CSV table of C-alpha atoms and ligand atoms in Angstrom, one decimal:
chain,number,residue,atom,x,y,z
A,1,MET,CA,111.6,87.0,138.2
A,2,LEU,CA,109.9,84.6,135.7
A,3,SER,CA,106.8,83.9,135.1
A,4,VAL,CA,105.6,81.5,132.7
A,5,GLU,CA,101.2,82.3,132.3
A,6,THR,CA,99.0,79.6,130.9
A,7,VAL,CA,101.3,78.5,128.2
A,8,ASP,CA,99.9,77.1,125.8
A,9,LEU,CA,102.5,75.5,122.9
A,10,SER,CA,102.0,72.3,119.9
A,11,TYR,CA,103.7,70.9,117.4
A,12,GLY,CA,102.0,71.2,113.8
A,13,ALA,CA,98.0,69.8,114.8
A,14,SER,CA,99.7,68.4,118.8
A,15,ARG,CA,99.4,69.7,122.0
A,16,CYS,CA,102.1,70.2,123.9
A,17,LEU,CA,102.3,72.2,126.7
A,18,ARG,CA,98.1,73.3,127.8
A,19,GLY,CA,97.9,76.6,130.5
A,20,VAL,CA,101.1,75.6,131.7
A,21,SER,CA,101.8,78.4,134.4
A,22,LEU,CA,105.1,78.1,136.8
A,23,ALA,CA,106.7,80.7,138.7
A,24,VAL,CA,110.7,81.4,139.9
A,25,LYS,CA,112.1,84.7,142.2
A,26,PRO,CA,115.8,85.2,141.9
A,27,GLY,CA,117.4,82.9,144.8
A,28,GLU,CA,115.0,80.3,144.1
A,29,VAL,CA,115.3,76.7,142.8
A,30,ALA,CA,112.2,75.4,140.8
A,31,ALA,CA,111.4,71.9,139.6
A,32,VAL,CA,109.4,70.6,137.1
A,33,LEU,CA,109.3,66.6,136.7
A,34,GLY,CA,107.4,64.6,135.0
A,35,ARG,CA,107.7,61.1,132.9
A,36,ASN,CA,109.4,61.2,129.4
A,37,GLY,CA,107.1,63.2,126.7
A,38,VAL,CA,104.6,65.2,128.8
A,39,GLY,CA,107.1,68.8,128.1
A,40,LYS,CA,109.4,69.7,129.8
A,41,SER,CA,111.7,69.9,127.3
A,42,SER,CA,109.3,71.8,125.2
A,43,LEU,CA,108.7,74.6,128.1
A,44,LEU,CA,112.2,75.0,128.4
A,45,ARG,CA,112.6,75.7,124.8
A,46,ALA,CA,109.9,77.7,124.9
A,47,ILE,CA,111.0,80.0,127.7
A,48,MET,CA,114.7,80.4,125.6
A,49,GLY,CA,113.0,81.3,122.6
A,50,LEU,CA,113.0,77.6,121.0
A,51,GLU,CA,110.0,77.2,120.4
A,52,ARG,CA,107.1,79.8,119.0
A,53,ILE,CA,104.0,80.1,121.7
A,54,GLN,CA,101.1,80.0,121.1
A,55,GLY,CA,98.6,80.9,123.8
A,56,GLY,CA,100.0,82.5,127.3
A,57,SER,CA,103.2,84.6,128.2
A,58,ILE,CA,106.5,85.0,130.0
A,59,THR,CA,107.7,87.3,131.4
A,60,TRP,CA,111.4,87.4,132.8
A,61,GLU,CA,112.7,90.5,135.1
A,62,GLY,CA,109.6,92.0,134.2
A,63,ARG,CA,109.7,91.6,130.7
A,64,ASN,CA,107.5,90.3,128.0
A,65,LEU,CA,109.4,88.2,126.3
A,66,ALA,CA,107.4,87.6,123.1
A,67,GLY,CA,109.4,88.6,119.9
A,68,LEU,CA,113.0,88.1,121.7
A,69,SER,CA,115.2,85.8,119.8
A,70,PRO,CA,117.2,82.9,122.1
A,71,ALA,CA,120.7,85.0,121.4
A,72,ASP,CA,118.4,87.9,123.0
A,73,ARG,CA,117.2,86.2,126.4
A,74,ALA,CA,120.8,84.8,126.8
A,75,ARG,CA,121.6,88.9,126.7
A,76,ALA,CA,118.5,89.3,129.1
A,77,GLY,CA,120.0,86.6,132.1
A,78,ILE,CA,118.6,83.3,131.3
A,79,GLY,CA,121.4,81.2,131.4
A,80,TYR,CA,120.1,77.5,130.1
A,81,VAL,CA,122.2,73.8,129.8
A,82,PRO,CA,119.9,71.7,127.2
A,83,GLN,CA,118.7,68.1,127.5
A,84,GLY,CA,121.8,66.2,126.0
A,85,ARG,CA,124.7,68.2,127.4
A,86,GLU,CA,125.2,69.4,123.6
A,87,ILE,CA,128.7,71.1,123.7
A,88,PHE,CA,131.1,70.6,120.4
A,89,PRO,CA,132.6,67.5,120.7
A,90,PHE,CA,135.5,69.2,118.2
A,91,LEU,CA,136.0,72.2,120.0
A,92,THR,CA,137.8,72.3,123.0
A,93,VAL,CA,136.7,72.9,127.3
A,94,GLN,CA,138.3,76.4,127.0
A,95,GLU,CA,136.4,76.5,122.8
A,96,ASN,CA,133.5,75.6,124.1
A,97,LEU,CA,133.3,78.2,126.9
A,98,GLU,CA,134.1,81.0,125.2
A,99,THR,CA,131.0,80.2,122.7
A,100,ALA,CA,129.1,81.5,125.2
A,101,LEU,CA,131.0,85.0,125.4
A,102,ALA,CA,128.6,86.7,122.2
A,103,ALA,CA,125.9,86.7,125.0
A,104,ALA,CA,128.1,88.1,127.5
A,105,PRO,CA,128.8,91.8,127.8
A,106,ARG,CA,131.2,92.9,124.8
A,107,GLY,CA,135.0,92.1,126.3
A,108,SER,CA,133.9,89.0,128.5
A,109,LYS,CA,136.4,86.7,129.5
A,110,VAL,CA,135.9,83.3,130.4
A,111,ASP,CA,135.0,83.9,134.2
A,112,PRO,CA,137.3,81.9,135.6
A,113,GLU,CA,134.5,81.7,138.9
A,114,VAL,CA,133.4,78.0,136.4
A,115,PHE,CA,137.0,76.2,137.4
A,116,ASP,CA,136.3,77.0,140.8
A,117,LEU,CA,132.9,75.5,140.1
A,118,PHE,CA,134.0,72.7,138.3
A,119,PRO,CA,138.3,72.2,139.4
A,120,ILE,CA,138.6,69.8,136.5
A,121,LEU,CA,137.6,72.5,134.0
A,122,ARG,CA,140.7,74.5,134.6
A,123,GLN,CA,142.8,70.6,134.1
A,124,PHE,CA,141.0,70.1,131.6
A,125,LEU,CA,141.4,73.5,129.0
A,126,ARG,CA,143.2,72.0,126.0
A,127,ARG,CA,141.3,68.7,125.9
A,128,ARG,CA,138.6,68.6,123.7
A,129,GLY,CA,134.3,68.2,124.2
A,130,GLY,CA,134.2,65.3,122.6
A,131,ASP,CA,136.4,63.1,124.6
A,132,LEU,CA,135.3,64.2,128.8
A,133,SER,CA,132.8,62.2,130.3
A,134,GLY,CA,129.2,62.4,131.1
A,135,GLY,CA,129.7,64.4,134.1
A,136,GLN,CA,132.2,66.6,133.5
A,137,GLN,CA,131.0,67.3,129.6
A,138,GLN,CA,127.7,68.0,131.9
A,139,GLN,CA,129.5,70.5,133.5
A,140,LEU,CA,130.8,71.9,130.5
A,141,ALA,CA,127.9,72.3,130.1
A,142,ILE,CA,126.6,74.4,132.6
A,143,ALA,CA,130.1,76.5,132.9
A,144,ARG,CA,129.7,77.4,129.5
A,145,ALA,CA,126.6,78.7,130.9
A,146,MET,CA,127.3,80.4,132.9
A,147,THR,CA,130.1,82.5,131.1
A,148,ALA,CA,127.2,84.1,130.0
A,149,ARG,CA,127.1,85.8,132.7
A,150,PRO,CA,123.4,84.6,133.7
A,151,ARG,CA,121.6,85.6,136.9
A,152,MET,CA,118.8,83.5,136.3
A,153,LEU,CA,119.3,79.5,135.1
A,154,ILE,CA,117.4,77.1,133.5
A,155,LEU,CA,118.6,73.6,133.5
A,156,ASP,CA,117.2,70.3,131.3
A,157,GLU,CA,117.7,67.5,133.7
A,158,PRO,CA,121.5,67.6,134.2
A,159,THR,CA,121.7,64.2,135.9
A,160,GLU,CA,120.7,61.9,133.3
A,161,GLY,CA,123.4,59.3,132.9
A,162,ILE,CA,126.5,60.8,135.2
A,163,GLN,CA,127.6,59.7,137.5
A,164,PRO,CA,126.1,59.5,141.8
A,165,ASN,CA,129.6,61.1,142.6
A,166,VAL,CA,129.2,64.1,139.6
A,167,ILE,CA,125.2,64.3,140.1
A,168,LYS,CA,126.9,65.8,143.9
A,169,ASP,CA,128.5,67.8,142.3
A,170,ILE,CA,126.5,69.4,140.2
A,171,GLY,CA,124.0,70.0,142.8
A,172,LYS,CA,125.8,71.2,145.5
A,173,VAL,CA,127.1,73.9,142.6
A,174,ILE,CA,123.1,74.5,141.7
A,175,ARG,CA,122.0,75.1,145.7
A,176,HIS,CA,125.4,77.5,145.9
A,177,LEU,CA,123.6,79.8,143.1
A,178,ALA,CA,120.3,80.2,144.0
A,179,ARG,CA,121.3,80.7,147.8
A,180,ASP,CA,124.3,81.8,147.8
A,181,ARG,CA,124.2,84.0,143.7
A,182,ASN,CA,120.3,84.4,144.1
A,183,PHE,CA,119.9,82.9,140.4
A,184,ALA,CA,117.1,82.2,139.9
A,185,VAL,CA,117.1,78.5,138.7
A,186,VAL,CA,114.2,75.9,136.6
A,187,LEU,CA,115.8,72.8,136.7
A,188,VAL,CA,113.6,69.9,134.9
A,189,GLU,CA,114.2,66.7,136.9
A,190,GLN,CA,112.9,62.7,136.0
A,191,TYR,CA,115.4,62.4,139.4
A,192,PHE,CA,112.4,62.5,142.3
A,193,GLU,CA,115.0,62.7,144.7
A,194,PHE,CA,117.8,65.0,143.9
A,195,ALA,CA,114.7,67.4,143.1
A,196,ARG,CA,113.6,67.2,145.5
A,197,ASP,CA,116.6,68.1,147.6
A,198,LEU,CA,117.1,71.2,145.4
A,199,ALA,CA,113.2,72.2,145.1
A,200,ASP,CA,111.7,75.0,146.9
A,201,HIS,CA,108.4,74.8,144.9
A,202,ILE,CA,107.9,71.5,143.3
A,203,THR,CA,105.0,71.4,139.8
A,204,VAL,CA,104.8,68.3,138.2
A,205,MET,CA,103.6,68.1,134.4
A,206,VAL,CA,101.4,64.3,132.5
A,207,ARG,CA,100.6,65.5,129.2
A,208,GLY,CA,101.4,68.7,128.9
A,209,GLU,CA,99.4,70.1,131.8
A,210,VAL,CA,100.6,71.0,135.4
A,211,ALA,CA,99.5,68.2,137.3
A,212,LEU,CA,100.1,69.1,140.6
A,213,ALA,CA,102.2,72.0,142.4
A,214,GLY,CA,103.7,73.9,145.3
A,215,PRO,CA,106.7,74.5,147.9
A,216,THR,CA,108.4,71.4,148.0
A,217,PRO,CA,107.1,71.3,151.3
A,218,ALA,CA,104.1,71.1,151.3
A,219,LEU,CA,104.1,68.0,148.3
A,220,ASP,CA,102.5,64.8,149.0
A,221,GLU,CA,105.5,63.2,147.6
A,222,ALA,CA,103.3,60.0,147.8
A,223,ALA,CA,101.4,61.3,144.9
A,224,VAL,CA,104.3,62.3,143.1
A,225,ARG,CA,106.5,59.4,142.4
A,226,ARG,CA,102.7,58.2,141.9
A,227,LEU,CA,102.6,60.0,139.2
A,228,LEU,CA,106.4,59.8,137.9
A,229,THR,CA,105.4,56.9,137.6
A,230,VAL,CA,101.7,55.5,135.7
B,301,ADP,N1,110.1,69.2,117.5
B,301,ADP,C1,109.2,68.6,117.5
B,301,ADP,N2,108.1,68.0,117.3
B,301,ADP,C2,106.9,68.0,116.8
B,301,ADP,N3,106.7,67.0,118.6
B,301,ADP,C3,107.6,67.5,119.1
B,301,ADP,C4,108.8,68.2,119.1
B,301,ADP,N4,109.3,68.2,120.4
B,301,ADP,C5,108.5,67.2,120.7
B,301,ADP,N5,107.9,66.5,120.3
B,301,ADP,C6,106.5,66.1,120.9
B,301,ADP,O1,106.1,66.9,122.3
B,301,ADP,C7,106.2,66.4,122.9
B,301,ADP,C8,107.5,67.5,124.7
B,301,ADP,O2,108.4,66.4,124.5
B,301,ADP,P1,109.7,66.8,125.1
B,301,ADP,O3,108.8,68.7,125.1
B,301,ADP,O4,110.6,66.9,124.4
B,301,ADP,O5,108.8,66.4,126.9
B,301,ADP,P2,109.7,65.9,128.1
B,301,ADP,O6,111.0,66.3,127.8
B,301,ADP,O7,109.1,65.9,129.0
B,301,ADP,O8,110.3,64.4,127.5
B,301,ADP,C9,105.9,64.7,123.0
B,301,ADP,O9,105.3,64.2,122.6
B,301,ADP,C10,107.4,64.7,121.3
B,301,ADP,O10,107.4,63.7,121.3
B,302,MG,MG1,113.0,66.5,127.6
């Protein structure tokens, strides 16, 4: 289980996260919603160890992550799919996937299951990352995270700038990983319907704080939408 407890994060004098808490168990999808600039990516970066928190704690499978590098966290089973995908444009699909093997158990190979999840990648193994469409790059970014054999995935706006048919495929994969493979999933989104249809619980952030949180069926959808539009 991932447990984020009352986390504070500042960039210099500028407070970015204040007392943010979030929990997600294996088999569950937790969605974090909020407008641009509320701190969603910073929260994921803090979970991944790419930002240092000034208060609170982040624990994963009972272990406090304080002091663990991003590479240590990847080896501890946390897979990260960053906003904007950050695939390597001059590396092939195969090579992009292989970059994640550093975080996998020694001697691992690219898991053929990623090609069952995203068949297009098998077809494009020798193509350069930069020559893929946005949707294909997003699938590659998820497949790359899977290559390190994580038990949790944190995804930062995976639907951003992606065509509806690919969004649907990505939704299916996220649901499959949570339901059938018992992954814990943290999904940061601005696309409300996508998050609602996948998430067991939803946290809405406003200006670095949790404004609303609860199980998806119990949430007041109108209130959530108001917080996403004001
Ligand atoms: N490295 C950084 N240095 C200074 N300020 C930052 C940095 N990264 C993000 N911020 C600021 O922190 C706030 C939250 O950003 P971010 O976490 O990217 O929000 P979101 O993902 O919700 O759009 C914004 O005001 C942003 O400008
Ligand atoms: Mg962001």
